[in-house]
Amino acid sequence: MKILKRIGICLTHQRAHLMELSSNPMETKTIESTFTYETKMESLKKGEKSMHDKEEYGKKVFYKKLGVIIRHFDEVLLFGATKAKNELYNLLRTDSHFDNIEIDVLNSDIMTNKEQQSYVRRYFSQKLETVNY
């Protein structure tokens, strides 16, 4: 039986907290978006269109970094309080590289790092219980 690689990603537009289920103790790695508040303010000086273009480019780069990581997993949980998880999910579904990866998207409240890790463990353990029935 193949051991599935699973990861939970708590996502906002500014950062992603990645928690691989197989690591014990679970560690959280953080990836930051290149589009920061400072970048936004600087690009706004050049105009709203410039700011919007920089923001879209920043999202694209951020989501591409996450996609490169996600390719190495069998099951992915995207969660968080913003729409970033849905944006990433929709982007991944248009790319055939992700066709064989099970990706679930859940809304959640804002959580601490320990709460996020617990959430990921609980989600995948409940998923295992339903499969074993």
mmCIF file with all atom_site columns, C-alpha atoms in Angstrom:
data_model
loop_
_atom_site.group_PDB
_atom_site.id
_atom_site.type_symbol
_atom_site.label_atom_id
_atom_site.label_alt_id
_atom_site.label_comp_id
_atom_site.label_asym_id
_atom_site.label_entity_id
_atom_site.label_seq_id
_atom_site.pdbx_PDB_ins_code
_atom_site.Cartn_x
_atom_site.Cartn_y
_atom_site.Cartn_z
_atom_site.occupancy
_atom_site.B_iso_or_equiv
_atom_site.pdbx_formal_charge
_atom_site.auth_seq_id
_atom_site.auth_comp_id
_atom_site.auth_asym_id
_atom_site.auth_atom_id
_atom_site.pdbx_PDB_model_num
ATOM 1   C CA . MET A 1 1   ? 0.000   0.000  0.000   1.00 0.00 ? 1   MET A CA 1
ATOM 2   C CA . LYS A 1 2   ? 1.363   3.383  -1.017  1.00 0.00 ? 2   LYS A CA 1
ATOM 3   C CA . ILE A 1 3   ? 1.961   5.867  1.769   1.00 0.00 ? 3   ILE A CA 1
ATOM 4   C CA . LEU A 1 4   ? 0.204   9.084  0.794   1.00 0.00 ? 4   LEU A CA 1
ATOM 5   C CA . LYS A 1 5   ? 1.996   12.385 1.147   1.00 0.00 ? 5   LYS A CA 1
ATOM 6   C CA . ARG A 1 6   ? -0.320  14.942 2.739   1.00 0.00 ? 6   ARG A CA 1
ATOM 7   C CA . ILE A 1 7   ? 0.011   18.657 3.388   1.00 0.00 ? 7   ILE A CA 1
ATOM 8   C CA . GLY A 1 8   ? -2.174  21.334 4.920   1.00 0.00 ? 8   GLY A CA 1
ATOM 9   C CA . ILE A 1 9   ? -1.765  24.919 3.793   1.00 0.00 ? 9   ILE A CA 1
ATOM 10  C CA . CYS A 1 10  ? -3.273  27.806 5.742   1.00 0.00 ? 10  CYS A CA 1
ATOM 11  C CA . LEU A 1 11  ? -3.436  30.599 3.222   1.00 0.00 ? 11  LEU A CA 1
ATOM 12  C CA . THR A 1 12  ? -3.879  34.356 3.104   1.00 0.00 ? 12  THR A CA 1
ATOM 13  C CA . HIS A 1 13  ? -2.918  36.702 0.274   1.00 0.00 ? 13  HIS A CA 1
ATOM 14  C CA . GLN A 1 14  ? 0.269   37.633 2.169   1.00 0.00 ? 14  GLN A CA 1
ATOM 15  C CA . ARG A 1 15  ? 1.555   34.243 3.350   1.00 0.00 ? 15  ARG A CA 1
ATOM 16  C CA . ALA A 1 16  ? 1.103   30.516 3.357   1.00 0.00 ? 16  ALA A CA 1
ATOM 17  C CA . HIS A 1 17  ? 1.777   28.245 6.336   1.00 0.00 ? 17  HIS A CA 1
ATOM 18  C CA . LEU A 1 18  ? 2.660   24.759 5.085   1.00 0.00 ? 18  LEU A CA 1
ATOM 19  C CA . MET A 1 19  ? 2.302   21.765 7.402   1.00 0.00 ? 19  MET A CA 1
ATOM 20  C CA . GLU A 1 20  ? 3.347   18.371 6.081   1.00 0.00 ? 20  GLU A CA 1
ATOM 21  C CA . LEU A 1 21  ? 1.519   15.599 7.902   1.00 0.00 ? 21  LEU A CA 1
ATOM 22  C CA . SER A 1 22  ? 4.380   13.103 7.759   1.00 0.00 ? 22  SER A CA 1
ATOM 23  C CA . SER A 1 23  ? 6.826   15.183 9.756   1.00 0.00 ? 23  SER A CA 1
ATOM 24  C CA . ASN A 1 24  ? 6.800   14.442 13.455  1.00 0.00 ? 24  ASN A CA 1
ATOM 25  C CA . PRO A 1 25  ? 6.777   16.748 15.267  1.00 0.00 ? 25  PRO A CA 1
ATOM 26  C CA . MET A 1 26  ? 4.887   18.720 12.678  1.00 0.00 ? 26  MET A CA 1
ATOM 27  C CA . GLU A 1 27  ? 6.734   21.787 11.472  1.00 0.00 ? 27  GLU A CA 1
ATOM 28  C CA . THR A 1 28  ? 5.259   24.841 9.838   1.00 0.00 ? 28  THR A CA 1
ATOM 29  C CA . LYS A 1 29  ? 7.106   26.420 6.935   1.00 0.00 ? 29  LYS A CA 1
ATOM 30  C CA . THR A 1 30  ? 6.080   29.878 5.798   1.00 0.00 ? 30  THR A CA 1
ATOM 31  C CA . ILE A 1 31  ? 6.153   31.302 2.308   1.00 0.00 ? 31  ILE A CA 1
ATOM 32  C CA . GLU A 1 32  ? 5.652   35.046 1.978   1.00 0.00 ? 32  GLU A CA 1
ATOM 33  C CA . SER A 1 33  ? 4.122   36.856 -0.969  1.00 0.00 ? 33  SER A CA 1
ATOM 34  C CA . THR A 1 34  ? 6.366   39.376 -2.696  1.00 0.00 ? 34  THR A CA 1
ATOM 35  C CA . PHE A 1 35  ? 3.484   41.854 -2.811  1.00 0.00 ? 35  PHE A CA 1
ATOM 36  C CA . THR A 1 36  ? 3.772   43.558 0.570   1.00 0.00 ? 36  THR A CA 1
ATOM 37  C CA . TYR A 1 37  ? 2.112   46.626 2.016   1.00 0.00 ? 37  TYR A CA 1
ATOM 38  C CA . GLU A 1 38  ? 5.262   48.609 1.190   1.00 0.00 ? 38  GLU A CA 1
ATOM 39  C CA . THR A 1 39  ? 5.144   47.409 -2.421  1.00 0.00 ? 39  THR A CA 1
ATOM 40  C CA . LYS A 1 40  ? 1.502   48.422 -2.606  1.00 0.00 ? 40  LYS A CA 1
ATOM 41  C CA . MET A 1 41  ? 2.172   51.933 -1.304  1.00 0.00 ? 41  MET A CA 1
ATOM 42  C CA . GLU A 1 42  ? 5.158   52.388 -3.618  1.00 0.00 ? 42  GLU A CA 1
ATOM 43  C CA . SER A 1 43  ? 3.248   51.229 -6.707  1.00 0.00 ? 43  SER A CA 1
ATOM 44  C CA . LEU A 1 44  ? 0.216   53.372 -5.788  1.00 0.00 ? 44  LEU A CA 1
ATOM 45  C CA . LYS A 1 45  ? 2.427   56.441 -6.245  1.00 0.00 ? 45  LYS A CA 1
ATOM 46  C CA . LYS A 1 46  ? 2.677   55.441 -9.909  1.00 0.00 ? 46  LYS A CA 1
ATOM 47  C CA . GLY A 1 47  ? -1.066  54.993 -10.197 1.00 0.00 ? 47  GLY A CA 1
ATOM 48  C CA . GLU A 1 48  ? -3.801  52.531 -9.374  1.00 0.00 ? 48  GLU A CA 1
ATOM 49  C CA . LYS A 1 49  ? -3.274  50.502 -12.560 1.00 0.00 ? 49  LYS A CA 1
ATOM 50  C CA . SER A 1 50  ? 0.394   50.051 -11.702 1.00 0.00 ? 50  SER A CA 1
ATOM 51  C CA . MET A 1 51  ? -0.550  48.906 -8.212  1.00 0.00 ? 51  MET A CA 1
ATOM 52  C CA . HIS A 1 52  ? -3.130  46.459 -9.582  1.00 0.00 ? 52  HIS A CA 1
ATOM 53  C CA . ASP A 1 53  ? -0.618  45.046 -12.102 1.00 0.00 ? 53  ASP A CA 1
ATOM 54  C CA . LYS A 1 54  ? 2.017   44.575 -9.392  1.00 0.00 ? 54  LYS A CA 1
ATOM 55  C CA . GLU A 1 55  ? -0.543  42.919 -7.133  1.00 0.00 ? 55  GLU A CA 1
ATOM 56  C CA . GLU A 1 56  ? -1.616  40.471 -9.858  1.00 0.00 ? 56  GLU A CA 1
ATOM 57  C CA . TYR A 1 57  ? 1.992   39.669 -10.693 1.00 0.00 ? 57  TYR A CA 1
ATOM 58  C CA . GLY A 1 58  ? 2.776   39.145 -6.994  1.00 0.00 ? 58  GLY A CA 1
ATOM 59  C CA . LYS A 1 59  ? -0.157  36.726 -6.651  1.00 0.00 ? 59  LYS A CA 1
ATOM 60  C CA . LYS A 1 60  ? 0.928   34.827 -9.736  1.00 0.00 ? 60  LYS A CA 1
ATOM 61  C CA . VAL A 1 61  ? 4.476   34.370 -8.414  1.00 0.00 ? 61  VAL A CA 1
ATOM 62  C CA . PHE A 1 62  ? 3.196   33.428 -4.937  1.00 0.00 ? 62  PHE A CA 1
ATOM 63  C CA . TYR A 1 63  ? 0.713   30.848 -6.240  1.00 0.00 ? 63  TYR A CA 1
ATOM 64  C CA . LYS A 1 64  ? 3.313   29.427 -8.643  1.00 0.00 ? 64  LYS A CA 1
ATOM 65  C CA . LYS A 1 65  ? 5.717   28.824 -5.713  1.00 0.00 ? 65  LYS A CA 1
ATOM 66  C CA . LEU A 1 66  ? 2.943   27.001 -3.880  1.00 0.00 ? 66  LEU A CA 1
ATOM 67  C CA . GLY A 1 67  ? 2.096   24.969 -6.980  1.00 0.00 ? 67  GLY A CA 1
ATOM 68  C CA . VAL A 1 68  ? 5.678   23.730 -7.257  1.00 0.00 ? 68  VAL A CA 1
ATOM 69  C CA . ILE A 1 69  ? 5.448   22.448 -3.675  1.00 0.00 ? 69  ILE A CA 1
ATOM 70  C CA . ILE A 1 70  ? 1.945   20.997 -4.019  1.00 0.00 ? 70  ILE A CA 1
ATOM 71  C CA . ARG A 1 71  ? 3.025   18.839 -6.988  1.00 0.00 ? 71  ARG A CA 1
ATOM 72  C CA . HIS A 1 72  ? 4.949   16.607 -4.576  1.00 0.00 ? 72  HIS A CA 1
ATOM 73  C CA . PHE A 1 73  ? 1.855   15.629 -2.572  1.00 0.00 ? 73  PHE A CA 1
ATOM 74  C CA . ASP A 1 74  ? -1.058  13.235 -3.035  1.00 0.00 ? 74  ASP A CA 1
ATOM 75  C CA . GLU A 1 75  ? -3.562  15.054 -0.812  1.00 0.00 ? 75  GLU A CA 1
ATOM 76  C CA . VAL A 1 76  ? -3.731  18.757 -0.045  1.00 0.00 ? 76  VAL A CA 1
ATOM 77  C CA . LEU A 1 77  ? -5.899  20.723 2.350   1.00 0.00 ? 77  LEU A CA 1
ATOM 78  C CA . LEU A 1 78  ? -6.189  24.441 1.571   1.00 0.00 ? 78  LEU A CA 1
ATOM 79  C CA . PHE A 1 79  ? -7.775  26.400 4.391   1.00 0.00 ? 79  PHE A CA 1
ATOM 80  C CA . GLY A 1 80  ? -7.992  29.882 5.815   1.00 0.00 ? 80  GLY A CA 1
ATOM 81  C CA . ALA A 1 81  ? -10.205 32.875 6.399   1.00 0.00 ? 81  ALA A CA 1
ATOM 82  C CA . THR A 1 82  ? -9.600  34.661 3.066   1.00 0.00 ? 82  THR A CA 1
ATOM 83  C CA . LYS A 1 83  ? -10.464 33.907 -0.556  1.00 0.00 ? 83  LYS A CA 1
ATOM 84  C CA . ALA A 1 84  ? -6.806  33.175 -1.365  1.00 0.00 ? 84  ALA A CA 1
ATOM 85  C CA . LYS A 1 85  ? -7.389  29.423 -0.916  1.00 0.00 ? 85  LYS A CA 1
ATOM 86  C CA . ASN A 1 86  ? -10.153 29.499 -3.540  1.00 0.00 ? 86  ASN A CA 1
ATOM 87  C CA . GLU A 1 87  ? -8.042  31.547 -5.950  1.00 0.00 ? 87  GLU A CA 1
ATOM 88  C CA . LEU A 1 88  ? -5.179  29.049 -5.638  1.00 0.00 ? 88  LEU A CA 1
ATOM 89  C CA . TYR A 1 89  ? -7.540  26.082 -6.002  1.00 0.00 ? 89  TYR A CA 1
ATOM 90  C CA . ASN A 1 90  ? -9.097  27.519 -9.170  1.00 0.00 ? 90  ASN A CA 1
ATOM 91  C CA . LEU A 1 91  ? -5.655  28.160 -10.621 1.00 0.00 ? 91  LEU A CA 1
ATOM 92  C CA . LEU A 1 92  ? -4.459  24.624 -9.828  1.00 0.00 ? 92  LEU A CA 1
ATOM 93  C CA . ARG A 1 93  ? -7.548  23.049 -11.395 1.00 0.00 ? 93  ARG A CA 1
ATOM 94  C CA . THR A 1 94  ? -6.697  24.652 -14.752 1.00 0.00 ? 94  THR A CA 1
ATOM 95  C CA . ASP A 1 95  ? -3.287  22.905 -14.772 1.00 0.00 ? 95  ASP A CA 1
ATOM 96  C CA . SER A 1 96  ? -3.186  19.213 -15.717 1.00 0.00 ? 96  SER A CA 1
ATOM 97  C CA . HIS A 1 97  ? -0.163  18.653 -13.428 1.00 0.00 ? 97  HIS A CA 1
ATOM 98  C CA . PHE A 1 98  ? -2.619  18.655 -10.523 1.00 0.00 ? 98  PHE A CA 1
ATOM 99  C CA . ASP A 1 99  ? -5.230  16.275 -11.973 1.00 0.00 ? 99  ASP A CA 1
ATOM 100 C CA . ASN A 1 100 ? -4.131  13.342 -9.787  1.00 0.00 ? 100 ASN A CA 1
ATOM 101 C CA . ILE A 1 101 ? -3.809  15.356 -6.590  1.00 0.00 ? 101 ILE A CA 1
ATOM 102 C CA . GLU A 1 102 ? -6.790  15.428 -4.259  1.00 0.00 ? 102 GLU A CA 1
ATOM 103 C CA . ILE A 1 103 ? -7.253  19.032 -3.168  1.00 0.00 ? 103 ILE A CA 1
ATOM 104 C CA . ASP A 1 104 ? -9.851  20.034 -0.592  1.00 0.00 ? 104 ASP A CA 1
ATOM 105 C CA . VAL A 1 105 ? -10.720 23.615 0.313   1.00 0.00 ? 105 VAL A CA 1
ATOM 106 C CA . LEU A 1 106 ? -12.201 24.590 3.686   1.00 0.00 ? 106 LEU A CA 1
ATOM 107 C CA . ASN A 1 107 ? -13.075 27.888 5.314   1.00 0.00 ? 107 ASN A CA 1
ATOM 108 C CA . SER A 1 108 ? -11.623 28.398 8.757   1.00 0.00 ? 108 SER A CA 1
ATOM 109 C CA . ASP A 1 109 ? -11.190 31.055 11.370  1.00 0.00 ? 109 ASP A CA 1
ATOM 110 C CA . ILE A 1 110 ? -7.899  32.794 12.027  1.00 0.00 ? 110 ILE A CA 1
ATOM 111 C CA . MET A 1 111 ? -5.786  30.371 14.075  1.00 0.00 ? 111 MET A CA 1
ATOM 112 C CA . THR A 1 112 ? -2.497  30.204 15.913  1.00 0.00 ? 112 THR A CA 1
ATOM 113 C CA . ASN A 1 113 ? 0.259   27.958 14.577  1.00 0.00 ? 113 ASN A CA 1
ATOM 114 C CA . LYS A 1 114 ? -0.597  25.172 17.047  1.00 0.00 ? 114 LYS A CA 1
ATOM 115 C CA . GLU A 1 115 ? -4.291  25.410 16.154  1.00 0.00 ? 115 GLU A CA 1
ATOM 116 C CA . GLN A 1 116 ? -3.430  25.173 12.450  1.00 0.00 ? 116 GLN A CA 1
ATOM 117 C CA . GLN A 1 117 ? -1.325  22.057 13.036  1.00 0.00 ? 117 GLN A CA 1
ATOM 118 C CA . SER A 1 118 ? -4.078  20.481 15.113  1.00 0.00 ? 118 SER A CA 1
ATOM 119 C CA . TYR A 1 119 ? -6.614  21.332 12.416  1.00 0.00 ? 119 TYR A CA 1
ATOM 120 C CA . VAL A 1 120 ? -4.512  19.603 9.752   1.00 0.00 ? 120 VAL A CA 1
ATOM 121 C CA . ARG A 1 121 ? -3.959  16.488 11.902  1.00 0.00 ? 121 ARG A CA 1
ATOM 122 C CA . ARG A 1 122 ? -7.658  16.286 12.780  1.00 0.00 ? 122 ARG A CA 1
ATOM 123 C CA . TYR A 1 123 ? -8.762  16.783 9.162   1.00 0.00 ? 123 TYR A CA 1
ATOM 124 C CA . PHE A 1 124 ? -6.584  13.997 7.760   1.00 0.00 ? 124 PHE A CA 1
ATOM 125 C CA . SER A 1 125 ? -7.272  11.607 10.655  1.00 0.00 ? 125 SER A CA 1
ATOM 126 C CA . GLN A 1 126 ? -11.046 12.053 10.170  1.00 0.00 ? 126 GLN A CA 1
ATOM 127 C CA . LYS A 1 127 ? -10.550 11.492 6.471   1.00 0.00 ? 127 LYS A CA 1
ATOM 128 C CA . LEU A 1 128 ? -8.728  8.223  7.215   1.00 0.00 ? 128 LEU A CA 1
ATOM 129 C CA . GLU A 1 129 ? -11.538 7.085  9.511   1.00 0.00 ? 129 GLU A CA 1
ATOM 130 C CA . THR A 1 130 ? -14.158 7.562  6.805   1.00 0.00 ? 130 THR A CA 1
ATOM 131 C CA . VAL A 1 131 ? -12.023 5.668  4.269   1.00 0.00 ? 131 VAL A CA 1
ATOM 132 C CA . ASN A 1 132 ? -11.559 2.731  6.665   1.00 0.00 ? 132 ASN A CA 1
ATOM 133 C CA . TYR A 1 133 ? -15.287 2.192  7.143   1.00 0.00 ? 133 TYR A CA 1
#
